[in-house]
PDB file of C-alpha atoms in Angstrom:
ATOM      1  CA  UNK A  30     -23.846   3.518 -65.118  1.00 39.00           C
ATOM      2  CA  UNK A  31     -24.030   3.595 -61.327  1.00 37.00           C
ATOM      3  CA  UNK A  32     -20.636   3.485 -59.624  1.00 34.00           C
ATOM      4  CA  UNK A  33     -19.875   1.432 -56.476  1.00 36.00           C
ATOM      5  CA  UNK A  34     -17.245   3.903 -55.355  1.00 37.00           C
ATOM      6  CA  UNK A  35     -18.342   6.039 -52.400  1.00 39.00           C
ATOM      7  CA  UNK A  36     -18.918   9.719 -52.798  1.00 44.00           C
ATOM      8  CA  UNK A  37     -15.554  11.426 -52.005  1.00 40.00           C
ATOM      9  CA  UNK A  38     -17.433  13.982 -49.953  1.00 42.00           C
ATOM     10  CA  UNK A  39     -18.619  11.195 -47.673  1.00 47.00           C
ATOM     11  CA  UNK A  40     -15.166   9.637 -47.310  1.00 47.00           C
ATOM     12  CA  UNK A  41     -14.057   6.043 -47.870  1.00 44.00           C
ATOM     13  CA  UNK A  42     -16.579   3.635 -46.293  1.00 50.00           C
ATOM     14  CA  UNK A  43     -15.196   0.051 -46.436  1.00 46.00           C
ATOM     15  CA  UNK A  44     -17.998  -1.380 -44.301  1.00 46.00           C
ATOM     16  CA  UNK A  45     -20.634  -0.032 -46.690  1.00 49.00           C
ATOM     17  CA  UNK A  46     -18.787  -1.361 -49.766  1.00 46.00           C
ATOM     18  CA  UNK A  47     -18.404  -4.799 -48.153  1.00 44.00           C
ATOM     19  CA  UNK A  48     -22.128  -4.920 -47.324  1.00 49.00           C
ATOM     20  CA  UNK A  49     -23.164  -3.972 -50.867  1.00 52.00           C
ATOM     21  CA  UNK A  50     -20.773  -6.504 -52.420  1.00 46.00           C
ATOM     22  CA  UNK A  51     -21.815  -9.315 -50.068  1.00 45.00           C
ATOM     23  CA  UNK A  52     -25.536  -8.633 -50.644  1.00 50.00           C
ATOM     24  CA  UNK A  53     -25.242  -8.674 -54.447  1.00 53.00           C
ATOM     25  CA  UNK A  54     -23.029 -11.778 -54.493  1.00 50.00           C
ATOM     26  CA  UNK A  55     -25.194 -13.648 -52.010  1.00 45.00           C
ATOM     27  CA  UNK A  56     -28.414 -12.874 -53.894  1.00 51.00           C
ATOM     28  CA  UNK A  57     -26.964 -13.877 -57.245  1.00 52.00           C
ATOM     29  CA  UNK A  58     -25.342 -17.081 -56.069  1.00 49.00           C
ATOM     30  CA  UNK A  59     -28.109 -18.272 -53.794  1.00 47.00           C
ATOM     31  CA  UNK A  60     -30.632 -18.217 -56.654  1.00 52.00           C
ATOM     32  CA  UNK A  61     -28.779 -21.172 -58.168  1.00 51.00           C
ATOM     33  CA  UNK A  62     -30.058 -24.439 -56.587  1.00 51.00           C
ATOM     34  CA  UNK A  63     -26.750 -26.256 -57.053  1.00 51.00           C
ATOM     35  CA  UNK A  64     -24.904 -23.531 -55.182  1.00 47.00           C
ATOM     36  CA  UNK A  65     -27.219 -23.214 -52.172  1.00 50.00           C
ATOM     37  CA  UNK A  66     -25.615 -25.941 -50.050  1.00 53.00           C
ATOM     38  CA  UNK A  67     -22.013 -24.997 -50.841  1.00 52.00           C
ATOM     39  CA  UNK A  68     -22.701 -21.309 -50.330  1.00 48.00           C
ATOM     40  CA  UNK A  69     -24.389 -21.949 -46.988  1.00 46.00           C
ATOM     41  CA  UNK A  70     -21.337 -23.874 -45.777  1.00 54.00           C
ATOM     42  CA  UNK A  71     -19.010 -21.092 -46.899  1.00 48.00           C
ATOM     43  CA  UNK A  72     -21.235 -18.547 -45.166  1.00 44.00           C
ATOM     44  CA  UNK A  73     -21.109 -20.470 -41.870  1.00 45.00           C
ATOM     45  CA  UNK A  74     -17.314 -20.799 -42.029  1.00 47.00           C
ATOM     46  CA  UNK A  75     -16.909 -17.105 -42.889  1.00 53.00           C
ATOM     47  CA  UNK A  76     -19.158 -15.887 -40.101  1.00 45.00           C
ATOM     48  CA  UNK A  77     -17.423 -18.179 -37.593  1.00 49.00           C
ATOM     49  CA  UNK A  78     -13.986 -16.956 -38.669  1.00 55.00           C
ATOM     50  CA  UNK A  79     -15.129 -13.361 -38.452  1.00 51.00           C
ATOM     51  CA  UNK A  80     -16.425 -13.934 -34.905  1.00 50.00           C
ATOM     52  CA  UNK A  81     -13.150 -15.521 -33.823  1.00 51.00           C
ATOM     53  CA  UNK A  82     -11.184 -12.658 -35.333  1.00 54.00           C
ATOM     54  CA  UNK A  83     -13.304 -10.017 -33.624  1.00 48.00           C
ATOM     55  CA  UNK A  84     -13.108 -11.906 -30.323  1.00 51.00           C
ATOM     56  CA  UNK A  85      -9.318 -12.013 -30.502  1.00 53.00           C
ATOM     57  CA  UNK A  86      -9.224  -8.251 -31.022  1.00 54.00           C
ATOM     58  CA  UNK A  87     -11.381  -7.416 -28.012  1.00 52.00           C
ATOM     59  CA  UNK A  88      -9.493  -6.508 -24.826  1.00 54.00           C
ATOM     60  CA  UNK A  89      -9.495  -9.223 -22.137  1.00 60.00           C
ATOM     61  CA  UNK A  90     -10.219  -8.005 -18.607  1.00 70.00           C
ATOM     62  CA  UNK A  91      -7.409  -8.890 -16.234  1.00 85.00           C
ATOM     63  CA  UNK A  92      -8.287 -11.034 -13.250  1.00 94.00           C
ATOM     64  CA  UNK A  93      -8.624  -8.942 -10.109  1.00 96.00           C
ATOM     65  CA  UNK A  94      -7.008  -9.886  -6.802  1.00 97.00           C
ATOM     66  CA  UNK A  95     -10.399 -10.709  -5.275  1.00 97.00           C
ATOM     67  CA  UNK A  96     -11.258 -12.955  -8.242  1.00 97.00           C
ATOM     68  CA  UNK A  97      -7.887 -14.685  -8.004  1.00 97.00           C
ATOM     69  CA  UNK A  98      -8.330 -15.284  -4.270  1.00 98.00           C
ATOM     70  CA  UNK A  99     -11.767 -16.774  -4.901  1.00 97.00           C
ATOM     71  CA  UNK A 100     -10.447 -19.012  -7.691  1.00 97.00           C
ATOM     72  CA  UNK A 101      -7.261 -20.246  -5.983  1.00 97.00           C
ATOM     73  CA  UNK A 102      -8.267 -20.126  -2.333  1.00 98.00           C
ATOM     74  CA  UNK A 103      -4.987 -18.333  -1.528  1.00 98.00           C
ATOM     75  CA  UNK A 104      -4.410 -14.841  -0.106  1.00 98.00           C
ATOM     76  CA  UNK A 105      -0.905 -13.547  -0.841  1.00 98.00           C
ATOM     77  CA  UNK A 106      -0.098 -10.755   1.595  1.00 98.00           C
ATOM     78  CA  UNK A 107       3.038  -8.676   2.088  1.00 97.00           C
ATOM     79  CA  UNK A 108       4.949  -8.677   5.355  1.00 95.00           C
ATOM     80  CA  UNK A 109       7.965  -6.623   6.427  1.00 92.00           C
ATOM     81  CA  UNK A 110      10.751  -7.666   8.748  1.00 88.00           C
ATOM     82  CA  UNK A 111      11.653  -4.275  10.230  1.00 84.00           C
ATOM     83  CA  UNK A 112       8.516  -2.375  11.267  1.00 90.00           C
ATOM     84  CA  UNK A 113       7.938  -3.105  14.972  1.00 92.00           C
ATOM     85  CA  UNK A 114       5.235  -3.289  16.298  1.00 95.00           C
ATOM     86  CA  UNK A 115       3.336  -3.735  13.032  1.00 96.00           C
ATOM     87  CA  UNK A 116       5.334  -6.297  11.104  1.00 93.00           C
ATOM     88  CA  UNK A 117       8.608  -7.942  12.085  1.00 90.00           C
ATOM     89  CA  UNK A 118      10.277 -11.301  12.620  1.00 86.00           C
ATOM     90  CA  UNK A 119      10.672 -12.739  16.103  1.00 85.00           C
ATOM     91  CA  UNK A 120      13.737 -14.621  17.357  1.00 84.00           C
ATOM     92  CA  UNK A 121      12.494 -17.770  15.646  1.00 89.00           C
ATOM     93  CA  UNK A 122      12.077 -16.016  12.294  1.00 87.00           C
ATOM     94  CA  UNK A 123       8.293 -15.983  12.440  1.00 91.00           C
ATOM     95  CA  UNK A 124       6.271 -12.915  11.391  1.00 93.00           C
ATOM     96  CA  UNK A 125       4.785 -11.021  14.326  1.00 94.00           C
ATOM     97  CA  UNK A 126       3.008  -7.706  14.858  1.00 96.00           C
ATOM     98  CA  UNK A 127      -0.347  -5.996  14.895  1.00 97.00           C
ATOM     99  CA  UNK A 128      -0.516  -5.725  11.085  1.00 98.00           C
ATOM    100  CA  UNK A 129       0.274  -9.434  10.727  1.00 98.00           C
ATOM    101  CA  UNK A 130      -2.636 -10.287  13.017  1.00 98.00           C
ATOM    102  CA  UNK A 131      -4.860  -7.800  11.162  1.00 98.00           C
ATOM    103  CA  UNK A 132      -4.024  -9.641   7.945  1.00 98.00           C
ATOM    104  CA  UNK A 133      -5.061 -12.887   9.623  1.00 98.00           C
ATOM    105  CA  UNK A 134      -8.391 -11.266  10.508  1.00 98.00           C
ATOM    106  CA  UNK A 135      -8.799 -10.322   6.833  1.00 98.00           C
ATOM    107  CA  UNK A 136      -8.117 -13.957   5.914  1.00 98.00           C
ATOM    108  CA  UNK A 137     -10.936 -15.090   8.209  1.00 98.00           C
ATOM    109  CA  UNK A 138     -13.269 -12.417   6.837  1.00 98.00           C
ATOM    110  CA  UNK A 139     -12.563 -13.681   3.304  1.00 98.00           C
ATOM    111  CA  UNK A 140     -13.362 -17.240   4.384  1.00 98.00           C
ATOM    112  CA  UNK A 141     -16.668 -16.047   5.793  1.00 97.00           C
ATOM    113  CA  UNK A 142     -17.555 -14.030   2.681  1.00 97.00           C
ATOM    114  CA  UNK A 143     -16.501 -16.714   0.183  1.00 97.00           C
ATOM    115  CA  UNK A 144     -17.717 -19.702   2.182  1.00 97.00           C
ATOM    116  CA  UNK A 145     -14.486 -21.646   1.700  1.00 97.00           C
ATOM    117  CA  UNK A 146     -11.077 -22.055   3.379  1.00 98.00           C
ATOM    118  CA  UNK A 147      -8.486 -19.436   2.393  1.00 98.00           C
ATOM    119  CA  UNK A 148      -4.773 -20.123   2.751  1.00 98.00           C
ATOM    120  CA  UNK A 149      -2.677 -17.160   3.916  1.00 98.00           C
ATOM    121  CA  UNK A 150       0.699 -16.885   2.204  1.00 97.00           C
ATOM    122  CA  UNK A 151       2.976 -14.170   3.651  1.00 96.00           C
ATOM    123  CA  UNK A 152       5.533 -12.745   1.211  1.00 95.00           C
ATOM    124  CA  UNK A 153       8.471 -10.694   2.523  1.00 94.00           C
ATOM    125  CA  UNK A 154       8.536  -7.212   0.977  1.00 94.00           C
ATOM    126  CA  UNK A 155      10.472  -4.067   1.859  1.00 91.00           C
ATOM    127  CA  UNK A 156      10.170  -0.308   2.078  1.00 85.00           C
ATOM    128  CA  UNK A 157      11.212   0.230  -1.534  1.00 89.00           C
ATOM    129  CA  UNK A 158       9.089  -2.348  -3.370  1.00 94.00           C
ATOM    130  CA  UNK A 159       5.857  -2.433  -1.324  1.00 96.00           C
ATOM    131  CA  UNK A 160       3.813  -0.456  -3.882  1.00 96.00           C
ATOM    132  CA  UNK A 161       5.265  -2.272  -6.884  1.00 96.00           C
ATOM    133  CA  UNK A 162       4.534  -5.668  -5.320  1.00 97.00           C
ATOM    134  CA  UNK A 163       0.836  -4.823  -5.006  1.00 97.00           C
ATOM    135  CA  UNK A 164       0.652  -3.149  -8.427  1.00 96.00           C
ATOM    136  CA  UNK A 165       2.201  -6.154 -10.166  1.00 96.00           C
ATOM    137  CA  UNK A 166       0.006  -8.671  -8.352  1.00 95.00           C
ATOM    138  CA  UNK A 167       2.908 -10.358  -6.568  1.00 96.00           C
ATOM    139  CA  UNK A 168       0.929  -9.762  -3.391  1.00 98.00           C
ATOM    140  CA  UNK A 169      -2.801  -9.074  -3.090  1.00 98.00           C
ATOM    141  CA  UNK A 170      -2.443  -6.540  -0.285  1.00 98.00           C
ATOM    142  CA  UNK A 171      -0.054  -5.188   2.316  1.00 98.00           C
ATOM    143  CA  UNK A 172      -1.121  -3.936   5.737  1.00 98.00           C
ATOM    144  CA  UNK A 173       1.639  -2.137   7.587  1.00 95.00           C
ATOM    145  CA  UNK A 174       3.200   1.183   8.455  1.00 93.00           C
ATOM    146  CA  UNK A 175       2.331   2.939   5.194  1.00 94.00           C
ATOM    147  CA  UNK A 176       1.064   6.522   5.278  1.00 92.00           C
ATOM    148  CA  UNK A 177      -1.882   7.396   3.062  1.00 95.00           C
ATOM    149  CA  UNK A 178      -0.971  10.348   0.815  1.00 92.00           C
ATOM    150  CA  UNK A 179      -2.573  11.857  -2.316  1.00 94.00           C
ATOM    151  CA  UNK A 180       0.526  11.014  -4.354  1.00 93.00           C
ATOM    152  CA  UNK A 181       0.383   7.359  -3.375  1.00 95.00           C
ATOM    153  CA  UNK A 182      -3.352   7.183  -4.005  1.00 96.00           C
ATOM    154  CA  UNK A 183      -2.626   7.880  -7.685  1.00 95.00           C
ATOM    155  CA  UNK A 184      -0.923   4.507  -8.099  1.00 96.00           C
ATOM    156  CA  UNK A 185      -2.694   2.231  -5.578  1.00 97.00           C
ATOM    157  CA  UNK A 186      -5.846   2.119  -3.478  1.00 98.00           C
ATOM    158  CA  UNK A 187      -5.877   2.256   0.313  1.00 98.00           C
ATOM    159  CA  UNK A 188      -8.160   0.872   2.947  1.00 98.00           C
ATOM    160  CA  UNK A 189      -9.660   3.137   5.555  1.00 98.00           C
ATOM    161  CA  UNK A 190      -7.039   4.055   8.223  1.00 97.00           C
ATOM    162  CA  UNK A 191      -6.279   1.560  10.983  1.00 96.00           C
ATOM    163  CA  UNK A 192      -3.694   3.631  12.888  1.00 95.00           C
ATOM    164  CA  UNK A 193      -2.555   7.248  13.226  1.00 92.00           C
ATOM    165  CA  UNK A 194       1.024   8.167  13.987  1.00 88.00           C
ATOM    166  CA  UNK A 195       3.216  11.153  13.186  1.00 88.00           C
ATOM    167  CA  UNK A 196       6.784  12.199  12.497  1.00 89.00           C
ATOM    168  CA  UNK A 197       8.921  12.845  15.565  1.00 91.00           C
ATOM    169  CA  UNK A 198      12.589  12.905  16.503  1.00 93.00           C
ATOM    170  CA  UNK A 199      14.147  10.240  18.672  1.00 95.00           C
ATOM    171  CA  UNK A 200      16.919  11.909  20.668  1.00 95.00           C
ATOM    172  CA  UNK A 201      19.012  11.154  23.721  1.00 96.00           C
ATOM    173  CA  UNK A 202      17.382  12.324  26.925  1.00 95.00           C
ATOM    174  CA  UNK A 203      19.914  15.112  27.510  1.00 94.00           C
ATOM    175  CA  UNK A 204      19.245  16.599  24.031  1.00 91.00           C
ATOM    176  CA  UNK A 205      15.451  16.660  24.308  1.00 92.00           C
ATOM    177  CA  UNK A 206      15.085  20.352  25.132  1.00 88.00           C
ATOM    178  CA  UNK A 207      17.808  21.490  22.743  1.00 85.00           C
ATOM    179  CA  UNK A 208      16.236  19.781  19.740  1.00 87.00           C
ATOM    180  CA  UNK A 209      12.521  20.176  20.463  1.00 87.00           C
ATOM    181  CA  UNK A 210      11.215  22.773  17.958  1.00 80.00           C
ATOM    182  CA  UNK A 211       8.103  23.447  20.047  1.00 84.00           C
ATOM    183  CA  UNK A 212       9.989  24.394  23.215  1.00 81.00           C
ATOM    184  CA  UNK A 213      12.690  26.742  21.904  1.00 71.00           C
ATOM    185  CA  UNK A 214      12.670  29.809  19.711  1.00 73.00           C
ATOM    186  CA  UNK A 215      13.432  29.717  16.001  1.00 70.00           C
ATOM    187  CA  UNK A 216      16.716  31.515  16.693  1.00 69.00           C
ATOM    188  CA  UNK A 217      17.694  28.923  19.303  1.00 66.00           C
ATOM    189  CA  UNK A 218      16.761  26.148  16.895  1.00 64.00           C
ATOM    190  CA  UNK A 219      18.986  27.651  14.199  1.00 68.00           C
ATOM    191  CA  UNK A 220      21.845  27.951  16.686  1.00 64.00           C
ATOM    192  CA  UNK A 221      21.402  24.330  17.672  1.00 59.00           C
ATOM    193  CA  UNK A 222      21.533  23.243  14.053  1.00 60.00           C
ATOM    194  CA  UNK A 223      24.643  25.303  13.393  1.00 59.00           C
ATOM    195  CA  UNK A 224      26.390  23.011  15.865  1.00 56.00           C
ATOM    196  CA  UNK A 225      26.455  20.223  13.286  1.00 74.00           C
ATOM    197  CA  UNK A 226      23.227  18.473  14.233  1.00 86.00           C
ATOM    198  CA  UNK A 227      23.115  15.167  12.343  1.00 90.00           C
ATOM    199  CA  UNK A 228      19.661  13.707  11.745  1.00 92.00           C
ATOM    200  CA  UNK A 229      19.154  10.236  10.326  1.00 94.00           C
ATOM    201  CA  UNK A 230      16.183   9.428   8.084  1.00 92.00           C
ATOM    202  CA  UNK A 231      14.881   6.709   5.775  1.00 89.00           C
ATOM    203  CA  UNK A 232      14.626   7.470   2.082  1.00 85.00           C
ATOM    204  CA  UNK A 233      11.358   6.942   0.178  1.00 79.00           C
ATOM    205  CA  UNK A 234       9.306   7.864   3.244  1.00 82.00           C
ATOM    206  CA  UNK A 235       7.153  10.867   4.087  1.00 78.00           C
ATOM    207  CA  UNK A 236       9.870  11.943   6.539  1.00 80.00           C
ATOM    208  CA  UNK A 237      12.172  12.431   3.569  1.00 77.00           C
ATOM    209  CA  UNK A 238       9.724  14.776   1.835  1.00 75.00           C
ATOM    210  CA  UNK A 239       7.839  16.526   4.627  1.00 74.00           C
ATOM    211  CA  UNK A 240      10.038  16.911   7.699  1.00 76.00           C
ATOM    212  CA  UNK A 241      13.321  18.351   6.449  1.00 76.00           C
ATOM    213  CA  UNK A 242      12.027  21.919   6.374  1.00 76.00           C
ATOM    214  CA  UNK A 243      11.619  21.848  10.162  1.00 76.00           C
ATOM    215  CA  UNK A 244      15.407  21.483  10.491  1.00 78.00           C
ATOM    216  CA  UNK A 245      16.759  22.971   7.252  1.00 77.00           C
ATOM    217  CA  UNK A 246      20.234  23.615   8.695  1.00 77.00           C
ATOM    218  CA  UNK A 247      20.763  20.062   9.934  1.00 83.00           C
ATOM    219  CA  UNK A 248      22.996  17.484   8.319  1.00 86.00           C
ATOM    220  CA  UNK A 249      20.505  14.919   6.997  1.00 88.00           C
ATOM    221  CA  UNK A 250      21.953  11.423   6.656  1.00 91.00           C
ATOM    222  CA  UNK A 251      20.205   8.548   4.883  1.00 92.00           C
ATOM    223  CA  UNK A 252      19.936   5.365   6.935  1.00 93.00           C
ATOM    224  CA  UNK A 253      19.847   1.765   5.780  1.00 89.00           C
ATOM    225  CA  UNK A 254      17.152   1.071   8.379  1.00 89.00           C
ATOM    226  CA  UNK A 255      15.973   2.185  11.817  1.00 90.00           C
ATOM    227  CA  UNK A 256      18.126  -0.405  13.541  1.00 90.00           C
ATOM    228  CA  UNK A 257      21.253   1.232  12.153  1.00 94.00           C
ATOM    229  CA  UNK A 258      19.910   4.628  13.204  1.00 95.00           C
ATOM    230  CA  UNK A 259      19.391   3.559  16.829  1.00 95.00           C
ATOM    231  CA  UNK A 260      22.913   2.166  16.963  1.00 94.00           C
ATOM    232  CA  UNK A 261      24.349   5.433  15.607  1.00 96.00           C
ATOM    233  CA  UNK A 262      22.243   7.468  18.027  1.00 96.00           C
ATOM    234  CA  UNK A 263      23.491   5.379  20.922  1.00 94.00           C
ATOM    235  CA  UNK A 264      27.088   5.790  19.711  1.00 93.00           C
ATOM    236  CA  UNK A 265      26.555   9.567  19.309  1.00 93.00           C
ATOM    237  CA  UNK A 266      27.352   9.635  15.603  1.00 94.00           C
ATOM    238  CA  UNK A 267      23.779  10.913  15.141  1.00 95.00           C
ATOM    239  CA  UNK A 268      21.995  13.629  17.111  1.00 93.00           C
ATOM    240  CA  UNK A 269      18.517  12.358  16.252  1.00 94.00           C
ATOM    241  CA  UNK A 270      16.482  10.017  14.072  1.00 95.00           C
ATOM    242  CA  UNK A 271      13.422  11.335  12.247  1.00 93.00           C
ATOM    243  CA  UNK A 272      10.636   8.853  11.609  1.00 91.00           C
ATOM    244  CA  UNK A 273       7.175   7.851  12.755  1.00 90.00           C
ATOM    245  CA  UNK A 274       7.249   7.921  16.549  1.00 90.00           C
ATOM    246  CA  UNK A 275       5.594   4.528  16.973  1.00 91.00           C
ATOM    247  CA  UNK A 276       8.218   2.862  14.771  1.00 91.00           C
ATOM    248  CA  UNK A 277      11.101   4.528  16.603  1.00 92.00           C
ATOM    249  CA  UNK A 278       9.786   3.228  19.924  1.00 90.00           C
ATOM    250  CA  UNK A 279       9.366  -0.164  18.324  1.00 91.00           C
ATOM    251  CA  UNK A 280      13.002  -0.243  17.298  1.00 91.00           C
ATOM    252  CA  UNK A 281      14.134   0.686  20.812  1.00 92.00           C
ATOM    253  CA  UNK A 282      12.017  -2.176  22.157  1.00 89.00           C
ATOM    254  CA  UNK A 283      13.401  -4.621  19.595  1.00 87.00           C
ATOM    255  CA  UNK A 284      16.999  -3.769  20.478  1.00 89.00           C
ATOM    256  CA  UNK A 285      16.349  -3.961  24.205  1.00 90.00           C
ATOM    257  CA  UNK A 286      17.235  -0.313  24.820  1.00 90.00           C
ATOM    258  CA  UNK A 287      16.142   1.475  27.999  1.00 88.00           C
ATOM    259  CA  UNK A 288      13.312   3.827  27.058  1.00 84.00           C
ATOM    260  CA  UNK A 289      14.239   6.296  29.806  1.00 88.00           C
ATOM    261  CA  UNK A 290      17.536   7.068  28.079  1.00 93.00           C
ATOM    262  CA  UNK A 291      15.739   8.435  25.025  1.00 94.00           C
ATOM    263  CA  UNK A 292      12.906  10.843  24.262  1.00 93.00           C
ATOM    264  CA  UNK A 293      10.547  11.480  21.384  1.00 92.00           C
ATOM    265  CA  UNK A 294      10.283  15.191  20.518  1.00 92.00           C
ATOM    266  CA  UNK A 295       8.052  17.018  20.166  1.00 90.00           C
ATOM    267  CA  UNK A 296       5.581  15.253  22.450  1.00 86.00           C
ATOM    268  CA  UNK A 297       2.788  15.854  19.932  1.00 86.00           C
ATOM    269  CA  UNK A 298       3.956  14.896  16.410  1.00 88.00           C
ATOM    270  CA  UNK A 299       4.414  17.774  13.999  1.00 81.00           C
ATOM    271  CA  UNK A 300       2.569  15.793  11.337  1.00 83.00           C
ATOM    272  CA  UNK A 301      -0.216  13.260  11.721  1.00 87.00           C
ATOM    273  CA  UNK A 302      -0.317  10.386   9.285  1.00 88.00           C
ATOM    274  CA  UNK A 303      -2.897   7.672   8.781  1.00 94.00           C
ATOM    275  CA  UNK A 304      -1.725   4.141   8.062  1.00 96.00           C
ATOM    276  CA  UNK A 305      -3.768   2.063   5.634  1.00 97.00           C
ATOM    277  CA  UNK A 306      -3.538  -1.265   3.830  1.00 98.00           C
ATOM    278  CA  UNK A 307      -2.176  -1.002   0.274  1.00 98.00           C
ATOM    279  CA  UNK A 308      -4.701  -2.489  -2.190  1.00 98.00           C
ATOM    280  CA  UNK A 309      -4.793  -2.972  -5.980  1.00 97.00           C
ATOM    281  CA  UNK A 310      -6.428  -0.137  -7.885  1.00 96.00           C
ATOM    282  CA  UNK A 311     -10.111  -0.602  -8.591  1.00 96.00           C
ATOM    283  CA  UNK A 312     -10.663  -3.846  -6.672  1.00 97.00           C
ATOM    284  CA  UNK A 313     -13.774  -2.709  -4.838  1.00 97.00           C
ATOM    285  CA  UNK A 314     -14.703  -6.188  -3.616  1.00 97.00           C
ATOM    286  CA  UNK A 315     -11.397  -6.697  -1.836  1.00 98.00           C
ATOM    287  CA  UNK A 316     -11.470  -3.165  -0.442  1.00 98.00           C
ATOM    288  CA  UNK A 317     -14.907  -3.696   1.098  1.00 98.00           C
ATOM    289  CA  UNK A 318     -13.790  -6.877   2.859  1.00 98.00           C
ATOM    290  CA  UNK A 319     -10.646  -5.202   4.236  1.00 98.00           C
ATOM    291  CA  UNK A 320     -12.628  -2.185   5.462  1.00 98.00           C
ATOM    292  CA  UNK A 321     -15.216  -4.431   7.108  1.00 98.00           C
ATOM    293  CA  UNK A 322     -12.373  -6.153   8.948  1.00 98.00           C
ATOM    294  CA  UNK A 323     -10.839  -2.874  10.144  1.00 98.00           C
ATOM    295  CA  UNK A 324     -14.154  -1.666  11.567  1.00 98.00           C
ATOM    296  CA  UNK A 325     -15.051  -5.029  13.116  1.00 98.00           C
ATOM    297  CA  UNK A 326     -15.271  -5.704  16.879  1.00 98.00           C
ATOM    298  CA  UNK A 327     -12.519  -8.295  16.417  1.00 98.00           C
ATOM    299  CA  UNK A 328     -10.094  -5.620  15.246  1.00 98.00           C
ATOM    300  CA  UNK A 329     -11.130  -3.252  18.044  1.00 96.00           C
ATOM    301  CA  UNK A 330     -10.160  -5.962  20.503  1.00 97.00           C
ATOM    302  CA  UNK A 331      -6.920  -6.668  18.624  1.00 97.00           C
ATOM    303  CA  UNK A 332      -5.990  -2.958  18.587  1.00 96.00           C
ATOM    304  CA  UNK A 333      -6.483  -2.723  22.328  1.00 95.00           C
ATOM    305  CA  UNK A 334      -4.404  -5.826  22.950  1.00 95.00           C
ATOM    306  CA  UNK A 335      -1.496  -4.189  21.171  1.00 94.00           C
ATOM    307  CA  UNK A 336      -1.774  -0.467  21.915  1.00 92.00           C
ATOM    308  CA  UNK A 337      -3.997   0.236  24.927  1.00 90.00           C
ATOM    309  CA  UNK A 338      -2.102   2.675  27.158  1.00 84.00           C
ATOM    310  CA  UNK A 339      -2.778   0.665  30.307  1.00 87.00           C
ATOM    311  CA  UNK A 340      -2.975  -2.964  29.237  1.00 89.00           C
ATOM    312  CA  UNK A 341      -1.531  -3.140  25.695  1.00 88.00           C
ATOM    313  CA  UNK A 342       1.497  -5.164  24.664  1.00 85.00           C
ATOM    314  CA  UNK A 343       2.858  -1.943  23.186  1.00 84.00           C
ATOM    315  CA  UNK A 344       1.227   1.011  25.020  1.00 80.00           C
ATOM    316  CA  UNK A 345       0.827   4.058  22.786  1.00 80.00           C
ATOM    317  CA  UNK A 346      -1.103   7.301  22.919  1.00 72.00           C
ATOM    318  CA  UNK A 347      -3.870   7.426  20.335  1.00 69.00           C
ATOM    319  CA  UNK A 348      -3.699  10.579  18.214  1.00 64.00           C
ATOM    320  CA  UNK A 349      -6.429  12.145  16.142  1.00 53.00           C
ATOM    321  CA  UNK A 350      -9.966  10.988  15.453  1.00 39.00           C
ATOM    322  CA  UNK A 351      -9.514   9.342  12.078  1.00 41.00           C
ATOM    323  CA  UNK A 352      -8.632   5.927  13.431  1.00 38.00           C
ATOM    324  CA  UNK A 353     -11.667   3.918  14.419  1.00 36.00           C
ATOM    325  CA  UNK A 354     -10.602   0.294  14.653  1.00 38.00           C
TER     326      UNK A 354
END
């Protein structure tokens, strides 16, 4: 007698057993006229149930940011309050800055691409949660003073660069020569640091991870923000603040400090860092629209309005060749 049990050498094959059983039962039952109608109804119900079960088991693709923007007509973008001249609040509490206006250009580019009005909703984020906010979908993107690094590119996507800055020290004018690593010898630098040089820095930034080795003997002190650092530098409780040069100048401007009383050293940053917009991983459609905006004539004009050395609202020397707004 032939057995319905699979050959042990071939392993247990439930799909094959089910097929054999169903075929034999179907053939036997369907030969009876009285059973044809009932069996057909059972077959339809069974197949439908099986399809629903399989459908429930299949993974559902999450809605991308670009799909959500198209569906809702809303662009949720991050904005910071403390990153002059890129993103900050004016005296009336309204968001201002180059990156804010770049985000508005992206909004208009989306309207053109999608052929419908897009509402821009600015959500306040901070230095610590900017990546998480994009990853979780709380915001669709964030354009601001965020350096593109290989480590960060493992968790989010970035646009092409829209600005290049670099880490420098903001010092009082009289300390410029003493603390400039490019103008004194290594021995002199070590002697300067042995005199209890206190350098303020912001945690969770590239300054924290990449700049300390330049002044290993200094007393590194974590700051709440750049505003607190400028106040401590002015009061002489800090010798210097280490951060992106453009942001240090921005903080001086925001606090109404006289630029001539301070100096950025060295004159050429020791590190060059590209800023890019933080984007959700894998959202190619949104990335293409953001990149098109960055390379557009409208953004070239906007960049010049903010940073042109002769006519800009915030004159700044352009470093490197990677930034092509």
